[in-house]
Amino acid sequence: MPFKAAHLRRFLASSLCGAIVALSSLAVQAAGPVKIATVIWIGYSPFYVAEQLDLFKKSGHKVSLQMFNDPALIPPAVTGGSVDGGMITYDQVISSVSKGSTMKVVMPIDYSNGGDAIVTTMDIKSIKDFKGQKIAFNPLSPSDFLLSYALQTNGLSEKDIKPINMSPEGVPAALASGSLKIGVTYQPSVNEVVSMGDGKKYKVIYSTKDAPGLITDVLVFKSEYIKKNPDAVKALIQGYIDGLDYMRKNPDEAAKLVGKVMGISGDEVKEQWEDVYNMPASEFGKVFTKSTDTTSLFGSGPIIAKILKTKGEIKAIPKTEDTYDDSIVKAYIK
């Protein structure tokens, strides 16, 4: 949670009309399009493909992707009922549930796969060298979660560093100025930093490739909606699966479709696909399995929740079991 950047989530108006879809020998009329709040993000490519190719129709539903210019506005839109569901990062689910929302994760969509990274000057040899150093990052963001996890797994904490509040986009200039040696950012800023000084002055010392699943995008609905409209939820999940299948079988055509939504070229889409990992249905189960692995909500959730609570974003940490409903996705887990 792009233009040429993997993380730009820019406004784009897009809507679809309701439709009557024939299923088997019966004509089934949808009650209107299923409205899903989203933002421009490369990890949502399977849904963009499914919408443009109308892959949801075989499930008897029309889906309208409602584009938001700010991901922070999606949880209240879902909770308030102005949309039926939404695509957000898991930290937003934890925060919303802790405040009383009945929002539930019904399926994982993607996770950052190197798109978020900690960049340093060449003289920083390991995470342990972060002690006493100034580190620039955006608080309560994926950058914060990645840094905290890197510190935690190397015997350090935020008390051992000097935090500098900075946007990910500001990190390249800060490092170039020599005012600090370490920053947390995302693509394309990561590549911008690494390429400075002819590629000999800066490097990626840690990235989301080292913590797969820590920064995960998920599809959410309120529990009430899931109970009343299980077929609609199933249609979204199947649409994602079909969209991802099309991407893998027709990468060039899929890239063009996604590029139309994102306003970039097909080649740029393919380049950005390298920074995220869209989970196939066969891997959905990992996300809901009780494990300390970061690909599981039980592994990444407590890490994220602890940071949110420590920094006052939430007052209490919700149980992981209260943040998801895998009843529908179980049929796809093999």
Short mmCIF file of C-alpha atoms in Angstrom, two decimals:
data_model
loop_
_atom_site.label_atom_id
_atom_site.label_comp_id
_atom_site.label_asym_id
_atom_site.label_seq_id
_atom_site.Cartn_x
_atom_site.Cartn_y
_atom_site.Cartn_z
CA MET A 1 0.00 0.00 0.00
CA PRO A 2 2.04 3.53 -8.86
CA PHE A 3 2.98 5.81 -11.73
CA LYS A 4 6.49 4.55 -12.32
CA ALA A 5 6.74 3.86 -8.62
CA ALA A 6 5.60 0.60 -7.12
CA HIS A 7 3.78 2.35 -4.27
CA LEU A 8 2.03 5.35 -5.87
CA ARG A 9 -1.66 4.95 -5.26
CA ARG A 10 -3.13 7.62 -7.49
CA PHE A 11 -6.71 8.56 -8.13
CA LEU A 12 -8.35 7.03 -11.18
CA ALA A 13 -12.10 7.06 -11.71
CA SER A 14 -13.47 3.74 -12.83
CA SER A 15 -16.91 2.18 -12.57
CA LEU A 16 -19.01 -0.55 -14.10
CA CYS A 17 -22.78 -0.87 -14.49
CA GLY A 18 -24.90 -3.65 -13.06
CA ALA A 19 -25.79 -6.56 -15.33
CA ILE A 20 -28.01 -9.57 -15.68
CA VAL A 21 -25.90 -12.68 -16.09
CA ALA A 22 -27.06 -16.08 -17.28
CA LEU A 23 -25.97 -18.97 -15.11
CA SER A 24 -26.68 -22.51 -16.29
CA SER A 25 -30.26 -22.45 -17.59
CA LEU A 26 -31.40 -19.70 -15.22
CA ALA A 27 -31.09 -15.96 -15.66
CA VAL A 28 -29.78 -14.53 -12.44
CA GLN A 29 -29.98 -10.83 -11.85
CA ALA A 30 -27.34 -9.31 -9.62
CA ALA A 31 -28.61 -6.78 -7.10
CA GLY A 32 -26.17 -4.31 -8.62
CA PRO A 33 -22.42 -4.29 -9.01
CA VAL A 34 -20.32 -5.39 -6.07
CA LYS A 35 -18.46 -2.20 -5.15
CA ILE A 36 -14.83 -2.74 -4.17
CA ALA A 37 -12.71 0.14 -2.91
CA THR A 38 -9.15 0.12 -4.17
CA VAL A 39 -6.20 2.29 -5.16
CA ILE A 40 -3.70 2.20 -7.99
CA TRP A 41 -1.20 -0.48 -6.94
CA ILE A 42 0.74 -3.00 -9.01
CA GLY A 43 -0.16 -5.84 -6.64
CA TYR A 44 -3.82 -5.50 -7.62
CA SER A 45 -3.08 -6.41 -11.25
CA PRO A 46 -5.14 -9.65 -11.24
CA PHE A 47 -8.26 -7.67 -10.30
CA TYR A 48 -7.57 -5.03 -12.98
CA VAL A 49 -7.28 -7.80 -15.57
CA ALA A 50 -10.43 -9.52 -14.31
CA GLU A 51 -12.41 -6.29 -14.46
CA GLN A 52 -11.30 -5.36 -17.98
CA LEU A 53 -11.90 -8.86 -19.36
CA ASP A 54 -15.14 -9.16 -17.37
CA LEU A 55 -13.96 -12.40 -15.81
CA PHE A 56 -16.40 -12.02 -12.91
CA LYS A 57 -19.42 -12.57 -15.16
CA LYS A 58 -19.25 -16.36 -15.06
CA SER A 59 -19.95 -16.13 -11.33
CA GLY A 60 -23.08 -14.11 -11.98
CA HIS A 61 -21.76 -10.84 -10.59
CA LYS A 62 -20.67 -7.51 -11.90
CA VAL A 63 -17.80 -5.92 -10.01
CA SER A 64 -17.09 -2.22 -9.89
CA LEU A 65 -13.64 -1.15 -8.72
CA GLN A 66 -14.05 2.17 -6.91
CA MET A 67 -10.74 4.04 -7.13
CA PHE A 68 -9.65 6.01 -4.04
CA ASN A 69 -6.77 8.49 -4.01
CA ASP A 70 -5.94 7.77 -0.35
CA PRO A 71 -5.79 4.19 1.03
CA ALA A 72 -6.54 5.54 4.51
CA LEU A 73 -10.09 6.34 3.36
CA ILE A 74 -10.90 2.74 2.42
CA PRO A 75 -11.36 1.13 5.88
CA PRO A 76 -13.98 3.69 6.98
CA ALA A 77 -15.71 3.32 3.60
CA VAL A 78 -15.96 -0.44 4.09
CA THR A 79 -17.00 -0.14 7.73
CA GLY A 80 -19.54 2.57 6.91
CA GLY A 81 -21.06 0.57 4.05
CA SER A 82 -20.49 3.03 1.19
CA VAL A 83 -18.63 0.18 -0.55
CA ASP A 84 -19.09 -3.56 -0.18
CA GLY A 85 -15.43 -4.47 0.26
CA GLY A 86 -11.94 -3.17 -0.17
CA MET A 87 -8.30 -3.88 -0.92
CA ILE A 88 -5.99 -2.69 1.86
CA THR A 89 -2.84 -3.63 3.74
CA TYR A 90 -3.14 -5.93 6.74
CA ASP A 91 -1.98 -3.27 9.22
CA GLN A 92 -5.14 -1.32 8.31
CA VAL A 93 -7.23 -4.37 9.17
CA ILE A 94 -5.60 -4.69 12.59
CA SER A 95 -6.19 -1.01 13.30
CA SER A 96 -9.83 -1.12 12.16
CA VAL A 97 -10.71 -4.30 14.08
CA SER A 98 -9.11 -2.93 17.24
CA LYS A 99 -11.50 0.01 16.98
CA GLY A 100 -14.62 -2.12 16.63
CA SER A 101 -14.95 -2.76 12.89
CA THR A 102 -16.27 -6.18 11.83
CA MET A 103 -14.01 -6.09 8.79
CA LYS A 104 -12.44 -9.45 7.89
CA VAL A 105 -9.71 -10.60 5.54
CA VAL A 106 -11.21 -13.09 3.08
CA MET A 107 -8.10 -13.66 0.96
CA PRO A 108 -4.51 -12.48 0.54
CA ILE A 109 -3.72 -10.55 -2.65
CA ASP A 110 -0.01 -9.85 -2.73
CA TYR A 111 3.01 -9.04 -0.64
CA SER A 112 6.00 -6.82 -1.19
CA ASN A 113 8.88 -8.81 -2.64
CA GLY A 114 11.78 -6.39 -2.52
CA GLY A 115 9.76 -3.31 -3.37
CA ASP A 116 10.40 -1.96 0.16
CA ALA A 117 13.99 -1.84 1.37
CA ILE A 118 16.51 -0.43 3.80
CA VAL A 119 19.31 1.29 1.89
CA THR A 120 22.67 2.26 3.35
CA THR A 121 26.12 3.53 2.51
CA MET A 122 28.66 0.82 1.70
CA ASP A 123 30.43 1.10 5.08
CA ILE A 124 27.35 -0.24 6.92
CA LYS A 125 28.08 -3.97 6.94
CA SER A 126 25.12 -5.40 8.86
CA ILE A 127 21.92 -4.49 10.70
CA LYS A 128 23.88 -4.53 13.96
CA ASP A 129 25.80 -1.51 12.63
CA PHE A 130 22.55 0.48 12.86
CA LYS A 131 23.12 1.03 16.58
CA GLY A 132 23.48 4.73 17.31
CA GLN A 133 22.79 5.70 13.70
CA LYS A 134 20.23 8.17 12.35
CA ILE A 135 17.69 6.30 10.23
CA ALA A 136 15.09 7.98 8.05
CA PHE A 137 11.66 6.34 7.66
CA ASN A 138 7.97 7.12 7.63
CA PRO A 139 6.37 6.19 11.01
CA LEU A 140 3.36 3.83 11.11
CA SER A 141 3.95 2.76 7.53
CA PRO A 142 5.33 -0.34 5.78
CA SER A 143 8.77 1.28 6.12
CA ASP A 144 8.33 1.34 9.90
CA PHE A 145 7.24 -2.30 10.00
CA LEU A 146 10.17 -3.45 7.86
CA LEU A 147 12.73 -1.54 9.92
CA SER A 148 11.28 -2.73 13.23
CA TYR A 149 11.34 -6.34 12.07
CA ALA A 150 14.93 -6.03 10.83
CA LEU A 151 15.99 -4.55 14.17
CA GLN A 152 14.04 -7.11 16.20
CA THR A 153 15.53 -10.10 14.38
CA ASN A 154 19.02 -8.72 14.95
CA GLY A 155 18.73 -8.05 18.68
CA LEU A 156 18.04 -4.32 18.41
CA SER A 157 15.05 -2.01 18.84
CA GLU A 158 14.09 1.54 17.95
CA LYS A 159 15.70 2.62 21.23
CA ASP A 160 19.05 1.72 19.70
CA ILE A 161 18.70 4.11 16.76
CA LYS A 162 17.96 7.78 16.13
CA PRO A 163 14.66 7.89 14.19
CA ILE A 164 14.27 10.59 11.55
CA ASN A 165 10.72 11.20 10.34
CA MET A 166 10.88 11.28 6.56
CA SER A 167 8.77 10.30 3.58
CA PRO A 168 10.11 7.42 1.45
CA GLU A 169 10.50 9.81 -1.48
CA GLY A 170 12.79 12.06 0.56
CA VAL A 171 15.33 9.31 1.38
CA PRO A 172 17.42 9.48 -1.83
CA ALA A 173 18.13 13.20 -1.44
CA ALA A 174 18.88 12.81 2.27
CA LEU A 175 21.45 10.09 1.62
CA ALA A 176 22.96 12.01 -1.29
CA SER A 177 23.41 15.06 0.94
CA GLY A 178 25.46 13.03 3.41
CA SER A 179 23.20 13.98 6.31
CA LEU A 180 22.55 10.30 7.09
CA LYS A 181 23.71 6.84 6.08
CA ILE A 182 20.53 4.78 6.38
CA GLY A 183 17.01 5.17 5.07
CA VAL A 184 13.91 3.06 4.42
CA THR A 185 12.11 3.58 1.13
CA TYR A 186 10.41 1.79 -1.75
CA GLN A 187 10.66 1.54 -5.51
CA PRO A 188 11.62 3.39 -7.60
CA SER A 189 13.47 5.28 -4.87
CA VAL A 190 15.37 2.10 -3.94
CA ASN A 191 16.88 1.86 -7.41
CA GLU A 192 17.52 5.60 -7.41
CA VAL A 193 19.62 5.31 -4.26
CA VAL A 194 21.52 2.22 -5.37
CA SER A 195 22.39 3.80 -8.73
CA MET A 196 23.84 6.98 -7.20
CA GLY A 197 27.60 7.28 -7.25
CA ASP A 198 27.86 4.88 -10.18
CA GLY A 199 26.43 2.14 -8.00
CA LYS A 200 29.44 2.13 -5.70
CA LYS A 201 28.26 4.24 -2.76
CA TYR A 202 24.94 2.72 -1.66
CA LYS A 203 23.33 -0.69 -1.34
CA VAL A 204 20.24 -2.57 -0.20
CA ILE A 205 21.08 -4.16 3.12
CA TYR A 206 17.62 -5.55 3.90
CA SER A 207 14.33 -5.75 2.00
CA THR A 208 10.94 -7.40 2.05
CA LYS A 209 12.56 -10.34 0.26
CA ASP A 210 14.03 -11.05 3.71
CA ALA A 211 10.58 -10.88 5.33
CA PRO A 212 8.05 -12.20 2.78
CA GLY A 213 4.48 -11.48 3.79
CA LEU A 214 5.30 -8.83 6.37
CA ILE A 215 3.72 -6.20 4.12
CA THR A 216 0.63 -7.89 2.70
CA ASP A 217 -2.34 -6.59 0.73
CA VAL A 218 -5.66 -8.29 1.42
CA LEU A 219 -9.28 -8.30 0.28
CA VAL A 220 -11.74 -7.42 3.05
CA PHE A 221 -15.48 -7.39 3.68
CA LYS A 222 -17.51 -6.86 6.85
CA SER A 223 -18.56 -10.10 8.51
CA GLU A 224 -22.23 -9.21 7.96
CA TYR A 225 -21.69 -8.91 4.22
CA ILE A 226 -19.78 -12.20 4.05
CA LYS A 227 -22.68 -14.05 5.73
CA LYS A 228 -25.34 -12.47 3.53
CA ASN A 229 -23.43 -12.52 0.24
CA PRO A 230 -21.04 -15.49 0.16
CA ASP A 231 -21.49 -15.86 -3.62
CA ALA A 232 -20.34 -12.29 -4.20
CA VAL A 233 -17.24 -12.86 -2.09
CA LYS A 234 -16.58 -16.09 -3.98
CA ALA A 235 -16.92 -14.22 -7.29
CA LEU A 236 -14.20 -11.79 -6.24
CA ILE A 237 -11.87 -14.60 -5.20
CA GLN A 238 -12.50 -16.51 -8.42
CA GLY A 239 -12.02 -13.35 -10.47
CA TYR A 240 -8.61 -12.84 -8.87
CA ILE A 241 -7.63 -16.45 -9.59
CA ASP A 242 -8.75 -16.16 -13.22
CA GLY A 243 -7.04 -12.79 -13.61
CA LEU A 244 -3.77 -14.16 -12.25
CA ASP A 245 -4.02 -17.18 -14.53
CA TYR A 246 -4.46 -14.89 -17.54
CA MET A 247 -1.43 -12.84 -16.45
CA ARG A 248 0.76 -15.92 -16.33
CA LYS A 249 -0.44 -17.31 -19.66
CA ASN A 250 -0.58 -13.96 -21.49
CA PRO A 251 1.97 -11.67 -19.78
CA ASP A 252 2.30 -9.18 -22.65
CA GLU A 253 -1.44 -8.68 -23.10
CA ALA A 254 -2.02 -8.60 -19.35
CA ALA A 255 0.70 -5.97 -18.92
CA LYS A 256 -1.03 -3.77 -21.50
CA LEU A 257 -4.36 -4.11 -19.68
CA VAL A 258 -2.81 -3.24 -16.33
CA GLY A 259 -0.87 -0.38 -17.93
CA LYS A 260 -4.13 1.19 -19.12
CA VAL A 261 -5.40 1.28 -15.55
CA MET A 262 -2.17 2.55 -14.07
CA GLY A 263 -1.26 4.97 -16.84
CA ILE A 264 2.10 3.38 -17.59
CA SER A 265 3.58 1.22 -20.34
CA GLY A 266 3.39 -2.55 -20.46
CA ASP A 267 7.15 -2.74 -20.00
CA GLU A 268 6.90 -0.65 -16.84
CA VAL A 269 4.17 -2.94 -15.55
CA LYS A 270 6.39 -5.99 -16.05
CA GLU A 271 9.26 -4.26 -14.28
CA GLN A 272 7.04 -3.48 -11.28
CA TRP A 273 5.70 -7.03 -11.14
CA GLU A 274 9.18 -8.05 -9.98
CA ASP A 275 8.67 -6.14 -6.72
CA VAL A 276 5.48 -7.90 -5.63
CA TYR A 277 4.31 -11.48 -5.30
CA ASN A 278 0.71 -12.40 -6.09
CA MET A 279 -0.22 -15.56 -4.23
CA PRO A 280 -1.82 -18.40 -6.22
CA ALA A 281 -4.80 -20.15 -4.65
CA SER A 282 -2.58 -23.07 -3.63
CA GLU A 283 -0.73 -20.74 -1.23
CA PHE A 284 -3.74 -19.04 0.37
CA GLY A 285 -3.58 -21.50 3.25
CA LYS A 286 -0.20 -20.21 4.42
CA VAL A 287 -1.73 -16.88 5.29
CA PHE A 288 -4.30 -18.39 7.68
CA THR A 289 -2.04 -21.03 9.23
CA LYS A 290 -0.91 -20.60 12.83
CA SER A 291 2.79 -19.99 12.36
CA THR A 292 5.52 -17.53 13.30
CA ASP A 293 6.46 -17.23 9.63
CA THR A 294 5.85 -13.74 8.23
CA THR A 295 3.78 -15.18 5.37
CA SER A 296 1.14 -16.01 7.99
CA LEU A 297 -1.15 -13.43 9.57
CA PHE A 298 -0.25 -15.11 12.88
CA GLY A 299 3.40 -14.29 12.21
CA SER A 300 3.21 -10.80 10.73
CA GLY A 301 0.16 -9.62 12.70
CA PRO A 302 1.68 -9.55 16.19
CA ILE A 303 4.77 -7.72 14.87
CA ILE A 304 2.66 -5.04 13.21
CA ALA A 305 0.16 -4.80 16.09
CA LYS A 306 2.92 -4.30 18.65
CA ILE A 307 4.29 -1.36 16.67
CA LEU A 308 0.82 0.17 16.29
CA LYS A 309 0.13 -0.16 20.02
CA THR A 310 3.55 1.12 21.09
CA LYS A 311 3.07 4.22 18.98
CA GLY A 312 -0.47 4.83 20.20
CA GLU A 313 -2.28 4.01 16.96
CA ILE A 314 -4.33 1.31 18.72
CA LYS A 315 -5.16 0.78 22.40
CA ALA A 316 -5.48 -3.00 22.35
CA ILE A 317 -4.17 -5.74 20.09
CA PRO A 318 -7.00 -7.80 18.55
CA LYS A 319 -6.78 -11.57 18.30
CA THR A 320 -5.54 -12.65 14.88
CA GLU A 321 -8.56 -14.98 14.61
CA ASP A 322 -10.82 -11.92 14.81
CA THR A 323 -9.22 -10.32 11.75
CA TYR A 324 -10.10 -12.89 9.10
CA ASP A 325 -12.75 -15.26 7.75
CA ASP A 326 -11.35 -18.07 5.61
CA SER A 327 -14.65 -19.94 5.32
CA ILE A 328 -15.04 -19.17 1.61
CA VAL A 329 -11.42 -19.35 0.53
CA LYS A 330 -11.05 -22.83 2.04
CA ALA A 331 -12.57 -24.30 -1.10
CA TYR A 332 -9.59 -22.98 -3.08
CA ILE A 333 -6.90 -24.18 -0.68
CA LYS A 334 -5.27 -27.36 -1.93
#
